[in-house]
Amino acid sequence: MANSAGSRKRARQAVGRRAHNASLRSMVRTYIKKVRAAIDTKNYDDAQAALTVAIPYVDKMVTKGILHKNKAARIKSRLNASVVALKG
């Protein structure tokens, strides 16, 4: 365990920050799952709507440092390709 007062405070802050980050990560994963579920139903309109909702959340996680920018780009690209494949 940390010894100095400052490092004890840092340890306390890390616990709260970790919980907050986990919550945000879980939220964005839920939006991604909603897009994948819409893709599985093979309904283009629902999948497109779910993707439109999910993309801003993925981008927000990049600015907050929850996701790496390349991972976010990969997620968006794969979801978009799957949705476009439904249309064609």
Short mmCIF file of N, CA, C and O in Angstrom, two decimals:
data_model
loop_
_atom_site.label_atom_id
_atom_site.label_comp_id
_atom_site.label_asym_id
_atom_site.label_seq_id
_atom_site.Cartn_x
_atom_site.Cartn_y
_atom_site.Cartn_z
N MET A 1 0.85 -1.19 0.00
CA MET A 1 0.00 0.00 0.00
C MET A 1 0.89 1.24 0.00
O MET A 1 2.03 1.21 0.45
N ALA A 2 0.33 2.33 -0.47
CA ALA A 2 1.07 3.59 -0.54
C ALA A 2 1.37 4.12 0.86
O ALA A 2 0.61 3.90 1.80
N ASN A 3 2.51 4.81 0.99
CA ASN A 3 2.92 5.31 2.29
C ASN A 3 2.62 6.78 2.50
O ASN A 3 2.08 7.17 3.53
N SER A 4 2.99 7.62 1.55
CA SER A 4 2.79 9.06 1.75
C SER A 4 1.33 9.43 1.50
O SER A 4 0.58 8.70 0.84
N ALA A 5 0.95 10.58 2.03
CA ALA A 5 -0.43 11.04 1.89
C ALA A 5 -0.79 11.24 0.42
O ALA A 5 -1.90 10.89 -0.01
N GLY A 6 0.14 11.78 -0.35
CA GLY A 6 -0.13 12.03 -1.76
C GLY A 6 -0.35 10.75 -2.55
O GLY A 6 -1.23 10.67 -3.40
N SER A 7 0.46 9.74 -2.26
CA SER A 7 0.29 8.49 -2.98
C SER A 7 -0.95 7.72 -2.52
O SER A 7 -1.56 6.99 -3.31
N ARG A 8 -1.36 7.91 -1.26
CA ARG A 8 -2.62 7.32 -0.81
C ARG A 8 -3.79 7.95 -1.55
O ARG A 8 -4.73 7.27 -1.97
N LYS A 9 -3.73 9.28 -1.70
CA LYS A 9 -4.79 9.98 -2.43
C LYS A 9 -4.83 9.51 -3.89
O LYS A 9 -5.90 9.29 -4.45
N ARG A 10 -3.66 9.37 -4.50
CA ARG A 10 -3.59 8.89 -5.89
C ARG A 10 -4.23 7.51 -6.01
O ARG A 10 -4.94 7.22 -6.98
N ALA A 11 -3.99 6.64 -5.03
CA ALA A 11 -4.57 5.30 -5.05
C ALA A 11 -6.09 5.37 -4.95
O ALA A 11 -6.81 4.64 -5.64
N ARG A 12 -6.60 6.28 -4.09
CA ARG A 12 -8.05 6.46 -3.97
C ARG A 12 -8.64 6.97 -5.28
O ARG A 12 -9.69 6.50 -5.73
N GLN A 13 -7.97 7.94 -5.88
CA GLN A 13 -8.47 8.50 -7.14
C GLN A 13 -8.46 7.46 -8.25
O GLN A 13 -9.36 7.42 -9.09
N ALA A 14 -7.44 6.61 -8.25
CA ALA A 14 -7.34 5.59 -9.29
C ALA A 14 -8.52 4.62 -9.24
O ALA A 14 -9.01 4.18 -10.29
N VAL A 15 -8.98 4.32 -8.04
CA VAL A 15 -10.12 3.41 -7.89
C VAL A 15 -11.36 4.02 -8.53
O VAL A 15 -12.08 3.36 -9.31
N GLY A 16 -11.63 5.27 -8.23
CA GLY A 16 -12.80 5.94 -8.81
C GLY A 16 -12.68 6.10 -10.31
O GLY A 16 -13.65 5.90 -11.06
N ARG A 17 -11.49 6.44 -10.76
CA ARG A 17 -11.26 6.65 -12.19
C ARG A 17 -11.44 5.33 -12.96
O ARG A 17 -12.01 5.31 -14.05
N ARG A 18 -10.96 4.25 -12.34
CA ARG A 18 -11.08 2.94 -12.98
C ARG A 18 -12.55 2.54 -13.12
O ARG A 18 -12.98 2.02 -14.15
N ALA A 19 -13.34 2.80 -12.09
CA ALA A 19 -14.76 2.48 -12.13
C ALA A 19 -15.46 3.31 -13.21
O ALA A 19 -16.31 2.80 -13.96
N HIS A 20 -15.11 4.58 -13.30
CA HIS A 20 -15.72 5.47 -14.30
C HIS A 20 -15.36 5.02 -15.70
O HIS A 20 -16.22 4.95 -16.59
N ASN A 21 -14.09 4.69 -15.91
CA ASN A 21 -13.65 4.23 -17.23
C ASN A 21 -14.32 2.91 -17.61
O ASN A 21 -14.70 2.72 -18.77
N ALA A 22 -14.47 2.02 -16.64
CA ALA A 22 -15.12 0.74 -16.91
C ALA A 22 -16.57 0.95 -17.31
O ALA A 22 -17.09 0.27 -18.20
N SER A 23 -17.23 1.91 -16.67
CA SER A 23 -18.61 2.23 -17.00
C SER A 23 -18.72 2.74 -18.43
O SER A 23 -19.61 2.33 -19.20
N LEU A 24 -17.84 3.65 -18.80
CA LEU A 24 -17.86 4.20 -20.16
C LEU A 24 -17.56 3.12 -21.20
O LEU A 24 -18.19 3.05 -22.26
N ARG A 25 -16.59 2.26 -20.90
CA ARG A 25 -16.23 1.18 -21.82
C ARG A 25 -17.41 0.23 -22.01
O ARG A 25 -17.71 -0.20 -23.13
N SER A 26 -18.10 -0.07 -20.92
CA SER A 26 -19.26 -0.95 -20.98
C SER A 26 -20.36 -0.32 -21.82
O SER A 26 -21.02 -1.01 -22.62
N MET A 27 -20.55 0.99 -21.66
CA MET A 27 -21.59 1.69 -22.41
C MET A 27 -21.34 1.60 -23.92
O MET A 27 -22.24 1.28 -24.70
N VAL A 28 -20.11 1.87 -24.32
CA VAL A 28 -19.81 1.86 -25.75
C VAL A 28 -19.90 0.44 -26.30
O VAL A 28 -20.35 0.23 -27.43
N ARG A 29 -19.55 -0.56 -25.51
CA ARG A 29 -19.68 -1.95 -25.95
C ARG A 29 -21.14 -2.31 -26.16
O ARG A 29 -21.49 -3.06 -27.08
N THR A 30 -22.02 -1.77 -25.31
CA THR A 30 -23.45 -2.02 -25.45
C THR A 30 -23.96 -1.44 -26.76
O THR A 30 -24.74 -2.08 -27.47
N TYR A 31 -23.52 -0.23 -27.11
CA TYR A 31 -23.95 0.37 -28.38
C TYR A 31 -23.45 -0.46 -29.56
O TYR A 31 -24.17 -0.64 -30.55
N ILE A 32 -22.24 -0.98 -29.46
CA ILE A 32 -21.69 -1.82 -30.54
C ILE A 32 -22.51 -3.11 -30.66
O ILE A 32 -22.81 -3.56 -31.77
N LYS A 33 -22.89 -3.68 -29.52
CA LYS A 33 -23.69 -4.90 -29.55
C LYS A 33 -25.05 -4.65 -30.18
O LYS A 33 -25.59 -5.52 -30.87
N LYS A 34 -25.61 -3.47 -29.95
CA LYS A 34 -26.91 -3.14 -30.55
C LYS A 34 -26.80 -3.08 -32.07
O LYS A 34 -27.70 -3.52 -32.78
N VAL A 35 -25.69 -2.55 -32.56
CA VAL A 35 -25.48 -2.50 -34.01
C VAL A 35 -25.35 -3.92 -34.55
O VAL A 35 -25.98 -4.27 -35.56
N ARG A 36 -24.56 -4.74 -33.88
CA ARG A 36 -24.38 -6.13 -34.34
C ARG A 36 -25.69 -6.91 -34.30
O ARG A 36 -25.96 -7.73 -35.18
N ALA A 37 -26.50 -6.65 -33.29
CA ALA A 37 -27.80 -7.34 -33.20
C ALA A 37 -28.70 -6.91 -34.35
O ALA A 37 -29.40 -7.74 -34.94
N ALA A 38 -28.67 -5.63 -34.70
CA ALA A 38 -29.47 -5.14 -35.82
C ALA A 38 -28.96 -5.74 -37.14
O ALA A 38 -29.76 -6.05 -38.03
N ILE A 39 -27.65 -5.91 -37.25
CA ILE A 39 -27.08 -6.52 -38.45
C ILE A 39 -27.53 -7.98 -38.55
O ILE A 39 -27.86 -8.47 -39.64
N ASP A 40 -27.57 -8.68 -37.41
CA ASP A 40 -27.98 -10.09 -37.41
C ASP A 40 -29.43 -10.27 -37.83
O ASP A 40 -29.78 -11.32 -38.39
N THR A 41 -30.28 -9.27 -37.58
CA THR A 41 -31.68 -9.37 -38.01
C THR A 41 -31.84 -9.10 -39.50
O THR A 41 -32.92 -9.26 -40.04
N LYS A 42 -30.74 -8.65 -40.14
CA LYS A 42 -30.70 -8.38 -41.58
C LYS A 42 -31.65 -7.26 -41.99
O LYS A 42 -32.16 -7.21 -43.10
N ASN A 43 -31.89 -6.33 -41.06
CA ASN A 43 -32.72 -5.16 -41.35
C ASN A 43 -31.79 -3.96 -41.53
O ASN A 43 -31.20 -3.47 -40.57
N TYR A 44 -31.69 -3.48 -42.75
CA TYR A 44 -30.75 -2.40 -43.07
C TYR A 44 -31.08 -1.11 -42.32
O TYR A 44 -30.19 -0.46 -41.77
N ASP A 45 -32.35 -0.75 -42.29
CA ASP A 45 -32.74 0.52 -41.66
C ASP A 45 -32.43 0.55 -40.17
O ASP A 45 -31.91 1.55 -39.65
N ASP A 46 -32.73 -0.55 -39.48
CA ASP A 46 -32.43 -0.62 -38.04
C ASP A 46 -30.92 -0.60 -37.80
O ASP A 46 -30.44 0.06 -36.87
N ALA A 47 -30.18 -1.32 -38.63
CA ALA A 47 -28.72 -1.38 -38.47
C ALA A 47 -28.11 -0.01 -38.73
O ALA A 47 -27.21 0.42 -38.00
N GLN A 48 -28.60 0.69 -39.74
CA GLN A 48 -28.08 2.03 -40.05
C GLN A 48 -28.38 3.00 -38.91
O GLN A 48 -27.54 3.81 -38.53
N ALA A 49 -29.59 2.91 -38.36
CA ALA A 49 -29.97 3.78 -37.25
C ALA A 49 -29.10 3.51 -36.02
O ALA A 49 -28.63 4.44 -35.36
N ALA A 50 -28.87 2.23 -35.73
CA ALA A 50 -28.04 1.86 -34.57
C ALA A 50 -26.61 2.32 -34.77
O ALA A 50 -25.95 2.79 -33.84
N LEU A 51 -26.10 2.21 -36.01
CA LEU A 51 -24.74 2.65 -36.31
C LEU A 51 -24.61 4.15 -36.15
O LEU A 51 -23.63 4.65 -35.60
N THR A 52 -25.61 4.89 -36.61
CA THR A 52 -25.60 6.35 -36.50
C THR A 52 -25.57 6.79 -35.03
O THR A 52 -24.94 7.80 -34.70
N VAL A 53 -26.22 6.02 -34.17
CA VAL A 53 -26.21 6.34 -32.74
C VAL A 53 -24.87 5.96 -32.11
O VAL A 53 -24.34 6.67 -31.26
N ALA A 54 -24.29 4.84 -32.54
CA ALA A 54 -23.09 4.31 -31.90
C ALA A 54 -21.82 5.08 -32.24
O ALA A 54 -20.94 5.22 -31.38
N ILE A 55 -21.70 5.56 -33.46
CA ILE A 55 -20.44 6.19 -33.90
C ILE A 55 -20.01 7.37 -33.03
O ILE A 55 -18.84 7.44 -32.65
N PRO A 56 -20.90 8.29 -32.67
CA PRO A 56 -20.43 9.39 -31.80
C PRO A 56 -19.91 8.92 -30.44
O PRO A 56 -18.98 9.51 -29.89
N TYR A 57 -20.50 7.85 -29.91
CA TYR A 57 -20.03 7.33 -28.62
C TYR A 57 -18.64 6.72 -28.74
O TYR A 57 -17.81 6.87 -27.85
N VAL A 58 -18.40 6.03 -29.85
CA VAL A 58 -17.06 5.47 -30.08
C VAL A 58 -16.04 6.60 -30.18
O VAL A 58 -14.96 6.54 -29.58
N ASP A 59 -16.40 7.66 -30.90
CA ASP A 59 -15.50 8.81 -31.03
C ASP A 59 -15.24 9.50 -29.69
O ASP A 59 -14.12 9.92 -29.41
N LYS A 60 -16.27 9.59 -28.85
CA LYS A 60 -16.10 10.21 -27.53
C LYS A 60 -15.14 9.42 -26.66
O LYS A 60 -14.38 9.99 -25.87
N MET A 61 -15.17 8.10 -26.79
CA MET A 61 -14.27 7.27 -25.99
C MET A 61 -12.82 7.48 -26.40
O MET A 61 -11.91 7.34 -25.58
N VAL A 62 -12.59 7.85 -27.65
CA VAL A 62 -11.23 8.16 -28.10
C VAL A 62 -10.75 9.44 -27.44
O VAL A 62 -9.63 9.50 -26.92
N THR A 63 -11.60 10.46 -27.42
CA THR A 63 -11.18 11.74 -26.83
C THR A 63 -10.98 11.63 -25.33
O THR A 63 -10.16 12.34 -24.76
N LYS A 64 -11.70 10.70 -24.68
CA LYS A 64 -11.55 10.50 -23.24
C LYS A 64 -10.40 9.55 -22.91
O LYS A 64 -10.07 9.36 -21.75
N GLY A 65 -9.82 8.92 -23.93
CA GLY A 65 -8.70 8.02 -23.69
C GLY A 65 -9.11 6.61 -23.31
O GLY A 65 -8.29 5.83 -22.83
N ILE A 66 -10.37 6.26 -23.52
CA ILE A 66 -10.85 4.92 -23.17
C ILE A 66 -10.48 3.94 -24.28
O ILE A 66 -10.12 2.80 -24.02
N LEU A 67 -10.58 4.38 -25.53
CA LEU A 67 -10.23 3.56 -26.69
C LEU A 67 -9.10 4.22 -27.45
O LEU A 67 -9.00 5.45 -27.49
N HIS A 68 -8.27 3.41 -28.07
CA HIS A 68 -7.23 3.92 -28.96
C HIS A 68 -7.88 4.34 -30.27
O HIS A 68 -8.86 3.73 -30.70
N LYS A 69 -7.34 5.38 -30.90
CA LYS A 69 -7.97 5.91 -32.11
C LYS A 69 -8.01 4.88 -33.23
O LYS A 69 -8.98 4.82 -33.99
N ASN A 70 -6.98 4.05 -33.34
CA ASN A 70 -6.97 3.05 -34.40
C ASN A 70 -8.00 1.95 -34.14
O ASN A 70 -8.62 1.44 -35.07
N LYS A 71 -8.18 1.59 -32.87
CA LYS A 71 -9.19 0.59 -32.54
C LYS A 71 -10.58 1.12 -32.84
O LYS A 71 -11.42 0.41 -33.38
N ALA A 72 -10.81 2.39 -32.52
CA ALA A 72 -12.10 3.00 -32.80
C ALA A 72 -12.36 3.03 -34.30
O ALA A 72 -13.47 2.73 -34.75
N ALA A 73 -11.34 3.39 -35.06
CA ALA A 73 -11.48 3.43 -36.52
C ALA A 73 -11.78 2.04 -37.06
O ALA A 73 -12.61 1.87 -37.97
N ARG A 74 -11.13 1.03 -36.51
CA ARG A 74 -11.35 -0.35 -36.94
C ARG A 74 -12.77 -0.80 -36.63
O ARG A 74 -13.45 -1.41 -37.47
N ILE A 75 -13.24 -0.46 -35.43
CA ILE A 75 -14.61 -0.83 -35.04
C ILE A 75 -15.62 -0.18 -35.98
O ILE A 75 -16.52 -0.84 -36.50
N LYS A 76 -15.46 1.12 -36.20
CA LYS A 76 -16.40 1.85 -37.06
C LYS A 76 -16.37 1.31 -38.49
O LYS A 76 -17.41 1.15 -39.12
N SER A 77 -15.18 1.03 -38.98
CA SER A 77 -15.04 0.53 -40.35
C SER A 77 -15.72 -0.82 -40.52
O SER A 77 -16.44 -1.06 -41.50
N ARG A 78 -15.50 -1.71 -39.58
CA ARG A 78 -16.08 -3.06 -39.68
C ARG A 78 -17.60 -3.02 -39.55
O ARG A 78 -18.31 -3.73 -40.28
N LEU A 79 -18.09 -2.20 -38.62
CA LEU A 79 -19.54 -2.10 -38.47
C LEU A 79 -20.16 -1.50 -39.73
O LEU A 79 -21.19 -1.98 -40.22
N ASN A 80 -19.54 -0.45 -40.25
CA ASN A 80 -20.07 0.20 -41.44
C ASN A 80 -20.05 -0.76 -42.63
O ASN A 80 -21.02 -0.81 -43.40
N ALA A 81 -18.98 -1.53 -42.78
CA ALA A 81 -18.91 -2.49 -43.88
C ALA A 81 -20.01 -3.53 -43.76
O ALA A 81 -20.61 -3.93 -44.77
N SER A 82 -20.31 -3.96 -42.55
CA SER A 82 -21.36 -4.95 -42.34
C SER A 82 -22.74 -4.38 -42.67
O SER A 82 -23.59 -5.06 -43.25
N VAL A 83 -22.95 -3.11 -42.30
CA VAL A 83 -24.23 -2.47 -42.58
C VAL A 83 -24.40 -2.26 -44.08
O VAL A 83 -25.46 -2.53 -44.65
N VAL A 84 -23.34 -1.80 -44.74
CA VAL A 84 -23.40 -1.58 -46.19
C VAL A 84 -23.63 -2.90 -46.93
O VAL A 84 -24.35 -2.94 -47.94
N ALA A 85 -23.08 -3.98 -46.41
CA ALA A 85 -23.27 -5.29 -47.05
C ALA A 85 -24.74 -5.72 -47.00
O ALA A 85 -25.20 -6.45 -47.88
N LEU A 86 -25.47 -5.26 -45.98
CA LEU A 86 -26.90 -5.58 -45.91
C LEU A 86 -27.66 -4.92 -47.06
O LEU A 86 -28.61 -5.49 -47.60
N LYS A 87 -27.26 -3.71 -47.38
CA LYS A 87 -27.96 -2.95 -48.42
C LYS A 87 -27.74 -3.58 -49.79
O LYS A 87 -28.66 -3.68 -50.59
N GLY A 88 -26.50 -3.97 -50.04
CA GLY A 88 -26.17 -4.49 -51.36
C GLY A 88 -26.45 -5.96 -51.45
O GLY A 88 -27.01 -6.53 -52.31
#
